[in-house]
Amino acid sequence: MRVMKWSMIALAVSAVGSQSAMAEPFVTSQADAPGFVEGAKAGVVLENFYFNRTRQDQKTTKRNKDSIDWTQGIRGKFSSGYTQGTVGVKVEGFGDAAYKLYGRDDEGGSLNLPRNSTNTGNDNSYGKAGADIAVRISKTELKFGDFTPNTAPVFAFGTPRQFQQTARGFQLQSSEIKGLDLDAGHFYASSSEDNTTLQGNLFSQYGVTPIRSIDYVGGKYGINENLSVSLYGAKAQDTWNQYYTNATYTLPLATDQSLTFDFNLYRTTDTGAAKAGKISNTAYSLATSYAFLKAHTVTLAFQKINGNEPFDYIGAGDKNRGTESIFLSNSIEYSDFNAPGEKSLQARYDIKMAEYGIPGLSFMVRYAHGQGIDGSHADPNGAYANAYGSNGHHFETNVEAKYVVQSGPLKDLSIRARQAWHRGNADDGEGNINDFRLITDYPINFL
C-alpha cells in the first residue's frame, strides 16, 4: 500500500469552476503605486483548529492510529507598498505561531502539531517566519524569497492547516495585456504546514521522490466575461514533465440561472534520470455546475486517470505534505481520486442562506465514488510499484457548514464545521476514515 496521504488537499476548483473568465489580474500597474510606507499593510489571522480523524481499520499498526488534537494558531503578515517611480520595490514578510491546547502523543498526525525530533510526541508550540522581495515595472513583477505561490496549477501551495505552506525561489508574473496573465517560476526548497524550516525538499507527493528543483511557465487568458482558457508546462528535475490545460465557460440562462463547464487536463511523462520510474499519465476532469435562484448550486463532475501510475503532483517540506498542485474536480477533502486507471463521479450541492434571511451562512454536501483502480502494471522498479491493488474502489462523503459574521466588532470571523467519511477496499490504497474539523478564523488588520 502506498504512503497514506495525511494532509488535506484544499480544493483548487470551486463549485462553479477553477478559473474565473475575467478574474483580477496577477499584477496591478506600477503607475498606481502608493509608496513604500503609504501602501503598507499588516495583520494577523487567529485560527482555532480542532481536528479528529479516526481510522476504522488496521488500528493495530502505528501508521494507522487516530489523529486528534486542538490547537490555537496566529498567522501574521506584513507587506510594504511599492515604492513610486518607474521601478517599484516592496517587501513582504510572515510570522506564524501555534500552541497545543490538547493533543495526546499517541494521536499525532493532524499536521497542526509537528512531531518532536524523535517522533515520540507532539510539540507543545512551534513557529516559523520568512520574507520575500518583489520588483515591479509597469504590470510585470519579479519576486524572490519564501512565500506561498498559488496561481500555477502545476505548482500551487496553500494553507491546509494552521500554517501556510511556502516555497523558496523566483516567480515572474506579467499582466501587460488586458485579460492575459503570464506566469513563470523556479523553486528549489519548501516548507510544509508542519515544518519550521523553510529549506525543506520538494517531492513527488505520491511517489515520495525528492525533487531538486522545479521550473514552470504558462498563463491564463480571459477571452470574454464568460470564457477563459489556460495553459501551463512544468519540469520537475529528473522526475517528470507535466503539462496542464483548462477551459471554463459560463452560459447565462434565465434570470438568476447559469451553467458553468470546467474542463481540466494534465499530461505527465518521466524525464531525465526518471527518479520516480517510468511515467505516462493523462488525467482529466469535467465539471458542470447549475446555479439558480441566487442561493443554490448543483455540480456534477467526472474524472479519469489514464496510466499505470497515479496522477502525481508536488509535495512540500521534508515530511512531503500534499500541496494544492492538483486542479482536478474530484480532489476533495480526503481523497484525490487519482489512482491509476481510476474513474470517478461526484455530485455536489451548495446553498447560501443569504436569500433566506441569514447572510454569511452556507452549507455544502458532496459524494464521490471511484472505481477501476489498477496499479498492477506500474513500473516494478519505480516509485509507484505495489502502491495499489488491481481492483480498487472507494467512496467519500463530505458535509460542511460555514458562517461568516457580516458586521460589528467580529466582522469577518468565520466558523466552519467539516465532516468526511471515506470507505474503500484493500486495493484503493487509502483506508477507511471518519474525519471531523471545527475551524474558527478571525482576521485582524492593523494597517
GROMACS .gro file of C-alpha atoms in nm:
model
  447
    1MET     CA    1   0.000   0.000   0.000
    2ARG     CA    2   0.124   0.347  -0.079
    3VAL     CA    3   0.216   0.609   0.179
    4MET     CA    4  -0.107   0.747   0.324
    5LYS     CA    5  -0.197   1.099   0.220
    6TRP     CA    6  -0.210   1.267   0.560
    7SER     CA    7  -0.268   1.625   0.452
    8MET     CA    8  -0.598   1.757   0.324
    9ILE     CA    9  -0.574   1.892  -0.028
   10ALA     CA   10  -0.766   2.214  -0.026
   11LEU     CA   11  -0.977   2.245  -0.338
   12ALA     CA   12  -0.826   2.444  -0.613
   13VAL     CA   13  -1.152   2.402  -0.800
   14SER     CA   14  -1.461   2.580  -0.667
   15ALA     CA   15  -1.814   2.459  -0.716
   16VAL     CA   16  -1.852   2.676  -1.025
   17GLY     CA   17  -1.516   2.625  -1.194
   18SER     CA   18  -1.148   2.651  -1.128
   19GLN     CA   19  -1.092   2.966  -1.331
   20SER     CA   20  -1.275   3.297  -1.346
   21ALA     CA   21  -1.303   3.422  -1.701
   22MET     CA   22  -1.227   3.784  -1.616
   23ALA     CA   23  -1.058   3.746  -1.277
   24GLU     CA   24  -0.839   4.009  -1.117
   25PRO     CA   25  -0.502   4.031  -1.295
   26PHE     CA   26  -0.195   3.876  -1.137
   27VAL     CA   27  -0.012   4.213  -1.136
   28THR     CA   28  -0.152   4.566  -1.099
   29SER     CA   29   0.006   4.875  -1.252
   30GLN     CA   30   0.321   5.034  -1.110
   31ALA     CA   31   0.168   5.370  -1.210
   32ASP     CA   32  -0.073   5.327  -0.918
   33ALA     CA   33   0.200   5.257  -0.659
   34PRO     CA   34   0.104   5.432  -0.332
   35GLY     CA   35   0.454   5.440  -0.182
   36PHE     CA   36   0.660   5.214   0.044
   37VAL     CA   37   0.504   5.337   0.370
   38GLU     CA   38   0.173   5.468   0.239
   39GLY     CA   39   0.078   5.131   0.091
   40ALA     CA   40   0.189   4.919   0.385
   41LYS     CA   41  -0.046   4.651   0.521
   42ALA     CA   42  -0.019   4.435   0.832
   43GLY     CA   43  -0.248   4.196   1.011
   44VAL     CA   44  -0.295   3.860   1.177
   45VAL     CA   45  -0.534   3.569   1.147
   46LEU     CA   46  -0.627   3.397   1.472
   47GLU     CA   47  -0.719   3.038   1.396
   48ASN     CA   48  -0.858   2.783   1.637
   49PHE     CA   49  -0.849   2.432   1.489
   50TYR     CA   50  -0.999   2.110   1.629
   51PHE     CA   51  -0.903   1.801   1.427
   52ASN     CA   52  -1.039   1.450   1.479
   53ARG     CA   53  -0.958   1.172   1.231
   54THR     CA   54  -1.043   0.821   1.342
   55ARG     CA   55  -0.932   0.519   1.142
   56GLN     CA   56  -1.183   0.244   1.101
   57ASP     CA   57  -0.944  -0.037   1.009
   58GLN     CA   58  -0.592  -0.161   1.080
   59LYS     CA   59  -0.571   0.037   1.406
   60THR     CA   60  -0.310  -0.201   1.543
   61THR     CA   61  -0.036  -0.053   1.325
   62LYS     CA   62   0.146   0.262   1.431
   63ARG     CA   63   0.081   0.429   1.097
   64ASN     CA   64  -0.294   0.388   1.125
   65LYS     CA   65  -0.360   0.530   1.471
   66ASP     CA   66  -0.616   0.804   1.519
   67SER     CA   67  -0.516   1.171   1.486
   68ILE     CA   68  -0.685   1.402   1.737
   69ASP     CA   69  -0.576   1.745   1.860
   70TRP     CA   70  -0.687   2.102   1.931
   71THR     CA   71  -0.461   2.399   1.855
   72GLN     CA   72  -0.455   2.778   1.853
   73GLY     CA   73  -0.262   2.949   1.577
   74ILE     CA   74  -0.156   3.302   1.493
   75ARG     CA   75  -0.059   3.385   1.136
   76GLY     CA   76   0.092   3.729   1.092
   77LYS     CA   77   0.164   3.901   0.762
   78PHE     CA   78   0.323   4.230   0.662
   79SER     CA   79   0.358   4.394   0.323
   80SER     CA   80   0.501   4.731   0.236
   81GLY     CA   81   0.364   4.926  -0.055
   82TYR     CA   82   0.556   4.955  -0.379
   83THR     CA   83   0.794   5.246  -0.395
   84GLN     CA   84   0.692   5.504  -0.653
   85GLY     CA   85   0.869   5.559  -0.985
   86THR     CA   86   0.931   5.356  -1.297
   87VAL     CA   87   1.071   5.066  -1.093
   88GLY     CA   88   0.886   4.978  -0.774
   89VAL     CA   89   1.017   4.768  -0.486
   90LYS     CA   90   0.831   4.614  -0.194
   91VAL     CA   91   0.899   4.362   0.081
   92GLU     CA   92   0.666   4.107   0.236
   93GLY     CA   93   0.703   3.900   0.549
   94PHE     CA   94   0.513   3.645   0.755
   95GLY     CA   95   0.537   3.504   1.104
   96ASP     CA   96   0.334   3.206   1.226
   97ALA     CA   97   0.299   3.061   1.575
   98ALA     CA   98   0.082   2.778   1.711
   99TYR     CA   99   0.013   2.632   2.054
  100LYS     CA  100  -0.121   2.297   2.164
  101LEU     CA  101  -0.446   2.312   2.362
  102TYR     CA  102  -0.494   1.936   2.355
  103GLY     CA  103  -0.310   1.652   2.186
  104ARG     CA  104  -0.202   1.312   2.312
  105ASP     CA  105   0.138   1.197   2.195
  106ASP     CA  106  -0.004   0.871   2.056
  107GLU     CA  107  -0.267   1.054   1.849
  108GLY     CA  108  -0.044   1.275   1.632
  109GLY     CA  109  -0.055   1.319   1.260
  110SER     CA  110  -0.308   1.600   1.210
  111LEU     CA  111  -0.031   1.827   1.068
  112ASN     CA  112  -0.147   2.104   1.303
  113LEU     CA  113   0.120   1.993   1.551
  114PRO     CA  114   0.462   1.876   1.432
  115ARG     CA  115   0.619   1.574   1.597
  116ASN     CA  116   0.933   1.608   1.807
  117SER     CA  117   1.276   1.512   1.676
  118THR     CA  118   1.240   1.151   1.795
  119ASN     CA  119   0.882   1.120   1.661
  120THR     CA  120   0.764   1.011   2.004
  121GLY     CA  121   0.535   1.304   2.083
  122ASN     CA  122   0.376   1.630   1.973
  123ASP     CA  123   0.547   1.965   2.010
  124ASN     CA  124   0.366   2.196   2.252
  125SER     CA  125   0.434   2.502   2.038
  126TYR     CA  126   0.614   2.596   1.719
  127GLY     CA  127   0.660   2.881   1.476
  128LYS     CA  128   0.830   3.000   1.161
  129ALA     CA  129   0.890   3.324   0.974
  130GLY     CA  130   1.007   3.428   0.629
  131ALA     CA  131   1.016   3.710   0.379
  132ASP     CA  132   1.036   3.795   0.011
  133ILE     CA  133   1.120   4.096  -0.204
  134ALA     CA  134   0.941   4.200  -0.523
  135VAL     CA  135   1.034   4.435  -0.806
  136ARG     CA  136   0.772   4.573  -1.044
  137ILE     CA  137   0.792   4.755  -1.376
  138SER     CA  138   0.465   4.855  -1.543
  139LYS     CA  139   0.248   4.543  -1.490
  140THR     CA  140   0.533   4.293  -1.460
  141GLU     CA  141   0.659   4.165  -1.124
  142LEU     CA  142   0.960   3.956  -1.021
  143LYS     CA  143   0.952   3.808  -0.671
  144PHE     CA  144   1.218   3.617  -0.478
  145GLY     CA  145   1.213   3.463  -0.132
  146ASP     CA  146   0.986   3.245   0.079
  147PHE     CA  147   0.616   3.283   0.002
  148THR     CA  148   0.305   3.089  -0.099
  149PRO     CA  149   0.272   3.064  -0.479
  150ASN     CA  150  -0.087   2.976  -0.568
  151THR     CA  151  -0.154   3.069  -0.931
  152ALA     CA  152   0.006   2.782  -1.129
  153PRO     CA  153  -0.193   2.455  -1.147
  154VAL     CA  154   0.140   2.268  -1.175
  155PHE     CA  155   0.287   2.434  -0.863
  156ALA     CA  156   0.034   2.574  -0.615
  157PHE     CA  157   0.070   2.593  -0.238
  158GLY     CA  158  -0.187   2.684   0.027
  159THR     CA  159  -0.287   2.684   0.396
  160PRO     CA  160  -0.447   2.344   0.463
  161ARG     CA  161  -0.383   2.357   0.840
  162GLN     CA  162  -0.273   2.617   1.096
  163PHE     CA  163   0.032   2.727   0.899
  164GLN     CA  164   0.080   2.813   0.535
  165GLN     CA  165   0.299   2.612   0.304
  166THR     CA  166   0.582   2.811   0.149
  167ALA     CA  167   0.827   2.768  -0.138
  168ARG     CA  168   1.165   2.931  -0.193
  169GLY     CA  169   1.257   3.061  -0.534
  170PHE     CA  170   1.166   3.307  -0.809
  171GLN     CA  171   0.829   3.394  -0.958
  172LEU     CA  172   0.778   3.617  -1.261
  173GLN     CA  173   0.427   3.737  -1.346
  174SER     CA  174   0.302   3.979  -1.609
  175SER     CA  175  -0.039   4.129  -1.688
  176GLU     CA  176   0.059   4.378  -1.958
  177ILE     CA  177  -0.217   4.269  -2.198
  178LYS     CA  178  -0.576   4.300  -2.078
  179GLY     CA  179  -0.718   3.959  -1.993
  180LEU     CA  180  -0.382   3.782  -2.033
  181ASP     CA  181  -0.178   3.679  -1.727
  182LEU     CA  182   0.163   3.520  -1.781
  183ASP     CA  183   0.332   3.319  -1.508
  184ALA     CA  184   0.674   3.155  -1.464
  185GLY     CA  185   0.871   3.023  -1.170
  186HIS     CA  186   1.182   2.845  -1.048
  187PHE     CA  187   1.167   2.692  -0.699
  188TYR     CA  188   1.416   2.475  -0.514
  189ALA     CA  189   1.307   2.448  -0.147
  190SER     CA  190   0.983   2.441   0.050
  191SER     CA  191   0.819   2.426   0.390
  192SER     CA  192   0.504   2.231   0.473
  193GLU     CA  193   0.236   2.330   0.720
  194ASP     CA  194   0.408   2.133   0.998
  195ASN     CA  195   0.766   2.235   0.913
  196THR     CA  196   0.957   2.509   1.094
  197THR     CA  197   1.244   2.508   0.847
  198LEU     CA  198   1.199   2.695   0.518
  199GLN     CA  199   1.468   2.490   0.341
  200GLY     CA  200   1.292   2.155   0.311
  201ASN     CA  201   1.286   1.941   0.000
  202LEU     CA  202   1.035   1.928  -0.279
  203PHE     CA  203   0.887   1.583  -0.353
  204SER     CA  204   0.660   1.391  -0.579
  205GLN     CA  205   0.371   1.359  -0.334
  206TYR     CA  206   0.264   1.000  -0.408
  207GLY     CA  207   0.599   0.869  -0.530
  208VAL     CA  208   0.786   1.022  -0.231
  209THR     CA  209   1.071   1.106  -0.470
  210PRO     CA  210   1.293   1.407  -0.380
  211ILE     CA  211   1.290   1.678  -0.646
  212ARG     CA  212   1.587   1.914  -0.654
  213SER     CA  213   1.403   2.194  -0.835
  214ILE     CA  214   1.102   2.269  -1.049
  215ASP     CA  215   1.052   2.517  -1.331
  216TYR     CA  216   0.722   2.615  -1.486
  217VAL     CA  217   0.578   2.861  -1.737
  218GLY     CA  218   0.224   2.934  -1.850
  219GLY     CA  219  -0.068   3.165  -1.814
  220LYS     CA  220  -0.440   3.223  -1.847
  221TYR     CA  221  -0.647   3.429  -2.085
  222GLY     CA  222  -0.996   3.563  -2.029
  223ILE     CA  223  -1.139   3.564  -2.380
  224ASN     CA  224  -1.454   3.737  -2.257
  225GLU     CA  225  -1.653   3.763  -1.936
  226ASN     CA  226  -1.782   3.408  -1.980
  227LEU     CA  227  -1.489   3.214  -2.126
  228SER     CA  228  -1.131   3.163  -2.007
  229VAL     CA  229  -0.851   2.927  -2.105
  230SER     CA  230  -0.513   2.845  -1.952
  231LEU     CA  231  -0.201   2.650  -2.043
  232TYR     CA  232   0.100   2.555  -1.828
  233GLY     CA  233   0.408   2.339  -1.851
  234ALA     CA  234   0.643   2.229  -1.570
  235LYS     CA  235   0.968   2.035  -1.539
  236ALA     CA  236   1.046   1.862  -1.210
  237GLN     CA  237   1.416   1.788  -1.239
  238ASP     CA  238   1.490   1.424  -1.323
  239THR     CA  239   1.133   1.324  -1.240
  240TRP     CA  240   0.862   1.448  -1.478
  241ASN     CA  241   0.748   1.690  -1.742
  242GLN     CA  242   0.391   1.797  -1.671
  243TYR     CA  243   0.150   1.992  -1.892
  244TYR     CA  244  -0.187   2.140  -1.797
  245THR     CA  245  -0.474   2.299  -1.984
  246ASN     CA  246  -0.809   2.435  -1.871
  247ALA     CA  247  -1.119   2.583  -2.029
  248THR     CA  248  -1.403   2.734  -1.827
  249TYR     CA  249  -1.726   2.860  -1.983
  250THR     CA  250  -2.029   3.011  -1.811
  251LEU     CA  251  -2.356   3.009  -2.003
  252PRO     CA  252  -2.612   3.258  -1.866
  253LEU     CA  253  -2.966   3.122  -1.875
  254ALA     CA  254  -3.280   3.282  -1.741
  255THR     CA  255  -3.271   3.536  -1.458
  256ASP     CA  256  -3.053   3.410  -1.170
  257GLN     CA  257  -2.958   3.094  -1.357
  258SER     CA  258  -2.638   2.982  -1.526
  259LEU     CA  259  -2.444   2.675  -1.636
  260THR     CA  260  -2.068   2.656  -1.587
  261PHE     CA  261  -1.849   2.400  -1.762
  262ASP     CA  262  -1.498   2.345  -1.628
  263PHE     CA  263  -1.251   2.116  -1.807
  264ASN     CA  264  -0.904   2.032  -1.670
  265LEU     CA  265  -0.638   1.809  -1.825
  266TYR     CA  266  -0.286   1.708  -1.713
  267ARG     CA  267  -0.030   1.513  -1.914
  268THR     CA  268   0.272   1.380  -1.720
  269THR     CA  269   0.576   1.191  -1.855
  270ASP     CA  270   0.907   1.093  -1.697
  271THR     CA  271   1.218   1.290  -1.782
  272GLY     CA  272   1.593   1.290  -1.721
  273ALA     CA  273   1.704   1.027  -1.473
  274ALA     CA  274   1.336   0.933  -1.414
  275LYS     CA  275   1.384   0.903  -1.038
  276ALA     CA  276   1.020   0.801  -0.986
  277GLY     CA  277   1.039   0.543  -1.263
  278LYS     CA  278   0.851   0.529  -1.589
  279ILE     CA  279   0.556   0.773  -1.603
  280SER     CA  280   0.300   0.810  -1.881
  281ASN     CA  281  -0.016   0.953  -1.734
  282THR     CA  282  -0.311   1.157  -1.863
  283ALA     CA  283  -0.563   1.287  -1.610
  284TYR     CA  284  -0.872   1.493  -1.685
  285SER     CA  285  -1.193   1.613  -1.525
  286LEU     CA  286  -1.511   1.780  -1.645
  287ALA     CA  287  -1.746   1.954  -1.402
  288THR     CA  288  -2.083   2.107  -1.484
  289SER     CA  289  -2.246   2.342  -1.234
  290TYR     CA  290  -2.603   2.472  -1.244
  291ALA     CA  291  -2.662   2.785  -1.033
  292PHE     CA  292  -3.019   2.901  -0.973
  293LEU     CA  293  -3.227   3.130  -0.752
  294LYS     CA  294  -2.908   3.307  -0.630
  295ALA     CA  295  -2.872   3.057  -0.344
  296HIS     CA  296  -2.833   2.713  -0.499
  297THR     CA  297  -2.560   2.538  -0.700
  298VAL     CA  298  -2.569   2.175  -0.814
  299THR     CA  299  -2.245   2.028  -0.955
  300LEU     CA  300  -2.175   1.702  -1.135
  301ALA     CA  301  -1.817   1.602  -1.212
  302PHE     CA  302  -1.643   1.319  -1.394
  303GLN     CA  303  -1.271   1.244  -1.357
  304LYS     CA  304  -1.048   0.986  -1.527
  305ILE     CA  305  -0.687   0.880  -1.479
  306ASN     CA  306  -0.529   0.708  -1.777
  307GLY     CA  307  -0.198   0.543  -1.695
  308ASN     CA  308  -0.026   0.275  -1.489
  309GLU     CA  309   0.069   0.530  -1.223
  310PRO     CA  310  -0.143   0.767  -1.013
  311PHE     CA  311  -0.168   1.127  -1.121
  312ASP     CA  312   0.109   1.273  -0.904
  313TYR     CA  313   0.193   1.629  -0.804
  314ILE     CA  314   0.430   1.829  -0.585
  315GLY     CA  315   0.476   1.757  -0.214
  316ALA     CA  316   0.616   2.018   0.025
  317GLY     CA  317   0.872   2.012   0.304
  318ASP     CA  318   1.096   1.740   0.440
  319LYS     CA  319   0.788   1.543   0.551
  320ASN     CA  320   0.635   1.551   0.200
  321ARG     CA  321   0.292   1.704   0.260
  322GLY     CA  322   0.042   1.739  -0.021
  323THR     CA  323   0.011   2.080  -0.185
  324GLU     CA  324  -0.271   2.229  -0.393
  325SER     CA  325  -0.099   2.147  -0.724
  326ILE     CA  326  -0.397   1.944  -0.842
  327PHE     CA  327  -0.673   2.133  -1.021
  328LEU     CA  328  -0.891   1.828  -1.082
  329SER     CA  329  -1.258   1.838  -0.988
  330ASN     CA  330  -1.264   1.529  -0.769
  331SER     CA  331  -0.971   1.621  -0.547
  332ILE     CA  332  -1.176   1.673  -0.232
  333GLU     CA  333  -1.129   1.673   0.145
  334TYR     CA  334  -0.955   1.339   0.196
  335SER     CA  335  -0.904   1.163  -0.136
  336ASP     CA  336  -0.783   1.293  -0.473
  337PHE     CA  337  -0.948   1.006  -0.668
  338ASN     CA  338  -0.628   0.998  -0.873
  339ALA     CA  339  -0.523   0.631  -0.864
  340PRO     CA  340  -0.401   0.451  -1.178
  341GLY     CA  341  -0.688   0.369  -1.412
  342GLU     CA  342  -0.943   0.527  -1.180
  343LYS     CA  343  -1.264   0.687  -1.300
  344SER     CA  344  -1.479   0.878  -1.054
  345LEU     CA  345  -1.807   1.066  -1.034
  346GLN     CA  346  -1.901   1.345  -0.795
  347ALA     CA  347  -2.233   1.507  -0.707
  348ARG     CA  348  -2.232   1.826  -0.501
  349TYR     CA  349  -2.488   2.071  -0.367
  350ASP     CA  350  -2.422   2.419  -0.223
  351ILE     CA  351  -2.669   2.660  -0.066
  352LYS     CA  352  -2.615   3.018   0.056
  353MET     CA  353  -2.867   3.123   0.317
  354ALA     CA  354  -2.849   3.499   0.250
  355GLU     CA  355  -3.151   3.465   0.023
  356TYR     CA  356  -3.340   3.319   0.318
  357GLY     CA  357  -3.254   3.592   0.565
  358ILE     CA  358  -2.928   3.458   0.713
  359PRO     CA  359  -2.636   3.626   0.531
  360GLY     CA  360  -2.300   3.462   0.589
  361LEU     CA  361  -2.438   3.112   0.645
  362SER     CA  362  -2.375   2.841   0.384
  363PHE     CA  363  -2.392   2.463   0.356
  364MET     CA  364  -2.230   2.209   0.125
  365VAL     CA  365  -2.270   1.835   0.076
  366ARG     CA  366  -2.096   1.614  -0.182
  367TYR     CA  367  -2.045   1.250  -0.264
  368ALA     CA  368  -1.774   1.100  -0.486
  369HIS     CA  369  -1.728   0.741  -0.599
  370GLY     CA  370  -1.420   0.597  -0.768
  371GLN     CA  371  -1.357   0.259  -0.927
  372GLY     CA  372  -1.138   0.077  -1.179
  373ILE     CA  373  -0.818   0.126  -0.978
  374ASP     CA  374  -0.541  -0.097  -1.113
  375GLY     CA  375  -0.183  -0.042  -1.002
  376SER     CA  376  -0.057  -0.384  -1.102
  377HIS     CA  377   0.109  -0.256  -1.421
  378ALA     CA  378   0.324   0.016  -1.265
  379ASP     CA  379   0.696   0.015  -1.333
  380PRO     CA  380   0.823  -0.261  -1.096
  381ASN     CA  381   1.137  -0.058  -1.028
  382GLY     CA  382   0.957   0.274  -0.994
  383ALA     CA  383   0.817   0.473  -0.703
  384TYR     CA  384   0.459   0.351  -0.753
  385ALA     CA  385   0.522  -0.024  -0.753
  386ASN     CA  386   0.291  -0.216  -0.518
  387ALA     CA  387   0.111   0.102  -0.410
  388TYR     CA  388  -0.230  -0.018  -0.529
  389GLY     CA  389  -0.407  -0.344  -0.598
  390SER     CA  390  -0.575  -0.447  -0.922
  391ASN     CA  391  -0.943  -0.391  -0.836
  392GLY     CA  392  -0.968  -0.084  -0.616
  393HIS     CA  393  -1.284   0.113  -0.547
  394HIS     CA  394  -1.385   0.365  -0.280
  395PHE     CA  395  -1.621   0.650  -0.198
  396GLU     CA  396  -1.621   0.967   0.010
  397THR     CA  397  -1.894   1.188   0.154
  398ASN     CA  398  -1.832   1.546   0.275
  399VAL     CA  399  -2.062   1.779   0.468
  400GLU     CA  400  -1.974   2.138   0.558
  401ALA     CA  401  -2.144   2.426   0.739
  402LYS     CA  402  -1.989   2.772   0.749
  403TYR     CA  403  -2.088   3.104   0.899
  404VAL     CA  404  -1.911   3.438   0.848
  405VAL     CA  405  -2.002   3.733   1.072
  406GLN     CA  406  -2.116   4.015   0.844
  407SER     CA  407  -2.083   4.324   1.065
  408GLY     CA  408  -1.987   4.458   1.406
  409PRO     CA  409  -1.663   4.416   1.603
  410LEU     CA  410  -1.634   4.049   1.498
  411LYS     CA  411  -1.686   4.118   1.127
  412ASP     CA  412  -1.525   3.850   0.906
  413LEU     CA  413  -1.499   3.598   1.191
  414SER     CA  414  -1.573   3.260   1.032
  415ILE     CA  415  -1.676   2.932   1.193
  416ARG     CA  416  -1.661   2.619   0.978
  417ALA     CA  417  -1.752   2.259   1.062
  418ARG     CA  418  -1.646   1.984   0.821
  419GLN     CA  419  -1.716   1.611   0.828
  420ALA     CA  420  -1.580   1.349   0.588
  421TRP     CA  421  -1.635   0.976   0.562
  422HIS     CA  422  -1.412   0.767   0.335
  423ARG     CA  423  -1.454   0.397   0.269
  424GLY     CA  424  -1.268   0.170   0.028
  425ASN     CA  425  -1.148  -0.183  -0.027
  426ALA     CA  426  -0.794  -0.307   0.027
  427ASP     CA  427  -0.687  -0.222  -0.328
  428ASP     CA  428  -0.769   0.150  -0.320
  429GLY     CA  429  -0.467   0.234  -0.101
  430GLU     CA  430  -0.632   0.494   0.126
  431GLY     CA  431  -0.814   0.312   0.405
  432ASN     CA  432  -1.135   0.385   0.595
  433ILE     CA  433  -1.159   0.704   0.800
  434ASN     CA  434  -1.402   0.941   0.970
  435ASP     CA  435  -1.271   1.299   0.970
  436PHE     CA  436  -1.417   1.596   1.163
  437ARG     CA  437  -1.277   1.950   1.176
  438LEU     CA  438  -1.402   2.260   1.354
  439ILE     CA  439  -1.217   2.574   1.242
  440THR     CA  440  -1.256   2.932   1.362
  441ASP     CA  441  -1.075   3.212   1.178
  442TYR     CA  442  -1.064   3.576   1.287
  443PRO     CA  443  -0.865   3.821   1.070
  444ILE     CA  444  -0.745   4.143   1.232
  445ASN     CA  445  -0.591   4.420   1.021
  446PHE     CA  446  -0.354   4.668   1.185
  447LEU     CA  447  -0.272   4.869   0.873
   0.00000   0.00000   0.00000
